[in-house]
């Protein structure tokens, strides 16, 4: 499994754009999953980096989590409002595992409470998805061209320039 720190070491530019955009939107991202009929679904989600894991946790009994149960593949996209992507734009691709460790859940709930006041302490998590990143990319407009930075585990970042 690619930990968050491994990802940030191997893909520092992409990780920096993701982190900056994630923070700027109050942690809001768009989660792409596959519906049961095979069509894509886009849903808002607030992923959290916790104990070196990218976690996707949220309200129980949601269709996006049913999608992930059925097919663990996902795309996570930073919320973008600027059509010129002046602040960058990042996408993370991978699969999720539903971590059923109640001790991790308890630490997560305590950290969430400490950071935001939102209290899930003592509650059971329906799902506690942890992302395994398989690739990532960013898009940036630079002068008269588009730079696409691409990462895959163990391969570092590479830039594709489009004119």
XYZ file of C-alpha atoms in Angstrom:
163
model
C 0.000 0.000 0.000
C 1.274 3.470 -0.868
C 1.211 5.551 2.303
C 0.527 9.270 2.135
C 4.158 10.074 2.996
C 5.409 7.732 0.232
C 3.107 9.492 -2.225
C 4.324 12.950 -1.126
C 7.959 11.823 -1.457
C 7.481 10.335 -4.927
C 5.103 13.010 -6.241
C 5.908 16.252 -4.380
C 4.417 18.584 -7.002
C 1.147 16.674 -7.303
C 0.896 16.254 -3.511
C 1.482 20.001 -3.027
C -1.271 20.938 -5.502
C -3.679 18.398 -3.983
C -2.944 19.599 -0.442
C -3.290 23.278 -1.375
C -6.576 22.797 -3.284
C -7.929 20.404 -0.626
C -7.274 22.969 2.100
C -8.604 25.907 0.020
C -11.982 24.183 -0.400
C -12.384 23.185 3.246
C -11.396 19.597 2.343
C -14.063 19.300 -0.355
C -13.264 17.011 -3.273
C -15.333 15.261 -5.906
C -15.303 11.468 -5.726
C -15.788 9.475 -8.904
C -17.147 5.948 -8.453
C -18.915 3.394 -10.645
C -22.632 2.812 -10.198
C -24.106 -0.701 -10.290
C -25.147 -0.147 -13.934
C -21.530 0.712 -14.842
C -22.090 4.435 -15.333
C -19.914 6.913 -13.426
C -21.118 8.770 -10.345
C -19.633 12.024 -9.010
C -20.218 12.814 -5.328
C -18.902 15.412 -2.898
C -16.676 14.066 -0.147
C -14.260 15.460 2.436
C -11.275 13.093 2.531
C -8.923 13.362 5.492
C -5.266 12.451 5.740
C -5.001 10.571 9.034
C -2.069 8.569 10.407
C -0.377 8.541 6.982
C -3.564 7.269 5.275
C -5.870 9.046 2.865
C -9.267 8.240 4.366
C -12.691 8.561 2.766
C -15.242 8.508 5.541
C -18.737 9.990 5.622
C -22.424 9.589 6.279
C -23.572 5.973 6.515
C -25.722 4.297 3.874
C -24.727 6.590 0.992
C -24.749 5.447 -2.619
C -21.111 6.466 -3.146
C -20.051 4.065 -0.389
C -22.251 1.308 -1.827
C -20.431 1.911 -5.114
C -17.049 1.529 -3.370
C -18.194 -1.651 -1.620
C -19.108 -3.171 -4.975
C -16.144 -1.785 -6.955
C -13.300 -0.224 -4.950
C -11.921 1.869 -7.840
C -12.182 5.634 -7.499
C -11.016 8.997 -8.780
C -10.717 11.892 -6.343
C -10.650 15.373 -7.871
C -9.959 18.644 -6.108
C -12.888 21.004 -6.407
C -12.198 23.538 -9.160
C -14.003 26.812 -9.824
C -11.391 28.543 -11.987
C -11.690 27.553 -15.669
C -8.074 28.651 -16.199
C -6.962 26.383 -13.296
C -4.673 29.160 -12.073
C -4.227 27.473 -8.697
C -3.829 24.023 -10.192
C -6.040 21.006 -10.181
C -5.270 17.488 -8.980
C -6.696 14.018 -9.463
C -5.874 10.921 -7.435
C -6.745 7.438 -8.705
C -6.811 4.156 -6.850
C -8.776 1.618 -4.899
C -10.090 1.590 -1.356
C -10.015 -0.924 1.451
C -12.617 -0.822 4.216
C -10.472 -0.721 7.368
C -12.434 -2.379 10.171
C -9.994 -1.525 13.012
C -12.081 -0.063 15.859
C -8.987 1.381 17.566
C -8.133 3.375 14.422
C -11.778 4.485 14.222
C -11.654 5.698 17.826
C -8.426 7.669 17.236
C -9.888 9.145 14.046
C -13.082 10.198 15.843
C -11.041 11.813 18.630
C -8.855 13.694 16.121
C -11.927 14.841 14.201
C -13.460 16.107 17.449
C -10.220 17.842 18.489
C -9.839 19.514 15.080
C -13.435 20.451 14.298
C -15.682 19.810 17.289
C -17.655 17.294 15.195
C -18.330 14.439 17.588
C -18.374 10.871 16.280
C -16.658 9.465 19.369
C -18.173 6.181 20.487
C -20.064 5.662 17.241
C -19.456 2.736 14.908
C -18.324 3.555 11.400
C -20.358 1.962 8.629
C -17.305 2.275 6.393
C -13.785 3.536 6.925
C -12.272 3.557 3.476
C -8.505 3.883 3.112
C -7.135 4.767 -0.317
C -4.432 2.824 -2.111
C -3.164 5.260 -4.738
C -2.364 3.786 -8.151
C -1.740 7.074 -9.998
C -2.225 10.820 -9.778
C -2.023 13.881 -11.974
C -2.208 17.655 -11.972
C -3.045 20.153 -14.657
C -1.594 23.660 -14.828
C -1.783 26.364 -17.461
C 1.704 27.782 -17.971
C 2.098 30.655 -20.448
C 0.688 29.347 -23.730
C 0.571 25.649 -22.885
C -0.854 23.055 -20.539
C 1.452 21.070 -18.249
C 0.127 17.720 -17.087
C 2.174 16.138 -14.307
C 1.642 12.375 -13.966
C 2.702 9.988 -11.189
C 2.618 6.216 -10.773
C 4.060 4.368 -7.744
C 7.793 3.843 -8.025
C 8.077 5.961 -11.188
C 8.197 9.517 -9.822
C 6.588 12.434 -11.618
C 6.795 13.231 -15.306
C 5.442 16.256 -17.162
C 3.574 16.130 -20.458
C 3.358 19.518 -22.170
C 0.412 20.221 -24.461
C 0.404 23.220 -26.839
